[in-house]
GROMACS .gro file of C-alpha atoms in nm:
model
   95
    1MET     CA    1  10.934   8.805   9.417
    2GLY     CA    2  10.977   9.192   9.548
    3ASP     CA    3  11.131   9.300   9.902
    4CYS     CA    4  10.836   9.370  10.132
    5GLY     CA    5  11.050   9.459  10.441
    6CYS     CA    6  10.924   9.108  10.542
    7SER     CA    7  11.166   8.840  10.735
    8VAL     CA    8  11.275   8.518  10.510
    9PRO     CA    9  11.007   8.249  10.697
   10ASP     CA   10  10.721   8.506  10.652
   11LEU     CA   11  10.883   8.536  10.288
   12GLU     CA   12  10.858   8.178  10.232
   13PHE     CA   13  10.535   8.179  10.374
   14LEU     CA   14  10.401   8.400  10.137
   15GLN     CA   15  10.521   8.191   9.884
   16ALA     CA   16  10.365   7.870  10.001
   17THR     CA   17   9.994   8.008   9.969
   18GLU     CA   18   9.806   8.087   9.712
   19LEU     CA   19   9.614   8.429   9.911
   20THR     CA   20   9.613   8.772   9.891
   21CYS     CA   21   9.926   8.874  10.076
   22PRO     CA   22   9.986   9.089  10.237
   23ALA     CA   23   9.676   9.242  10.393
   24LEU     CA   24   9.691   9.591  10.533
   25GLU     CA   25   9.432   9.768  10.826
   26ALA     CA   26   9.455  10.074  10.941
   27MET     CA   27   9.257  10.367  11.128
   28LYS     CA   28   9.323  10.694  11.297
   29GLU     CA   29   9.185  10.792  11.587
   30PHE     CA   30   9.003  11.117  11.728
   31ASN     CA   31   9.312  11.223  11.857
   32GLU     CA   32   9.468  11.128  11.499
   33ARG     CA   33   9.648  10.858  11.622
   34VAL     CA   34   9.739  10.627  11.295
   35HIS     CA   35   9.740  10.257  11.360
   36GLY     CA   36   9.681   9.863  11.245
   37ASN     CA   37   9.808   9.570  11.146
   38VAL     CA   38   9.992   9.342  10.861
   39SER     CA   39   9.897   9.011  10.787
   40CYS     CA   40   9.878   8.723  10.570
   41GLY     CA   41   9.583   8.481  10.564
   42GLY     CA   42   9.542   8.610  10.925
   43ASN     CA   43   9.909   8.528  11.030
   44PRO     CA   44  10.097   8.847  11.199
   45LEU     CA   45  10.411   9.020  10.920
   46GLU     CA   46  10.674   9.128  11.138
   47HIS     CA   47  10.935   9.403  11.011
   48VAL     CA   48  10.721   9.522  10.727
   49LYS     CA   49  10.778   9.882  10.676
   50VAL     CA   50  10.451  10.088  10.722
   51THR     CA   51  10.524  10.475  10.532
   52LEU     CA   52  10.213  10.764  10.647
   53THR     CA   53  10.156  10.997  10.403
   54ASN     CA   54  10.027  11.368  10.423
   55ASP     CA   55   9.693  11.522  10.125
   56THR     CA   56   9.963  11.563   9.913
   57ASN     CA   57  10.136  11.181   9.901
   58ALA     CA   58  10.472  11.340  10.098
   59GLU     CA   59  10.598  11.080  10.330
   60GLU     CA   60  10.556  11.183  10.663
   61ALA     CA   61  10.727  10.906  10.918
   62THR     CA   62  10.748  10.550  10.831
   63THR     CA   63  10.774  10.252  11.095
   64PHE     CA   64  10.769   9.869  11.081
   65THR     CA   65  10.542   9.619  11.198
   66ASP     CA   66  10.572   9.434  11.538
   67SER     CA   67  10.594   9.108  11.651
   68ASN     CA   68  10.245   9.085  11.607
   69GLY     CA   69  10.212   9.265  11.294
   70ASN     CA   70  10.112   9.561  11.456
   71PHE     CA   71  10.200   9.924  11.411
   72SER     CA   72  10.151  10.290  11.491
   73PHE     CA   73  10.259  10.691  11.461
   74ALA     CA   74  10.222  10.948  11.689
   75SER     CA   75   9.925  11.216  11.666
   76SER     CA   76  10.193  11.485  11.595
   77TYR     CA   77  10.151  11.331  11.234
   78SER     CA   78   9.854  11.442  11.023
   79GLY     CA   79   9.867  11.118  10.755
   80SER     CA   80   9.560  11.056  10.537
   81SER     CA   81   9.713  10.717  10.430
   82VAL     CA   82   9.940  10.455  10.465
   83PHE     CA   83  10.109  10.209  10.246
   84ILE     CA   84  10.328   9.928  10.216
   85VAL     CA   85  10.523   9.770   9.954
   86ALA     CA   86  10.512   9.417   9.857
   87ASN     CA   87  10.626   9.214   9.562
   88GLY     CA   88  10.730   9.481   9.414
   89GLU     CA   89  10.370   9.647   9.441
   90ARG     CA   90  10.225   9.974   9.704
   91ILE     CA   91   9.946   9.896   9.870
   92THR     CA   92   9.761  10.186  10.005
   93MET     CA   93   9.484  10.248  10.263
   94SER     CA   94   9.329  10.623  10.295
   95LEU     CA   95   9.250  10.689  10.674
   0.00000   0.00000   0.00000
């Protein structure tokens, strides 16, 4: 199992489930602020690294989810997608 940046209890939870995890949700507000959530089976995942990329797929910024699985990026970034890496695979969501 690859390193998804999750805490140890979260990894144990992922291994014990047959759910497709983790789930990544993100949106861009009208003011360009990007925010979202990372969860598994409705349970928030903490300390997951989230990366914001631009139209050319270059990384603009990174952050980590909080205890509720939430993340956000300042409106000063003009990202077009976000991604996380879990189980050695990149999970991407376009904004």
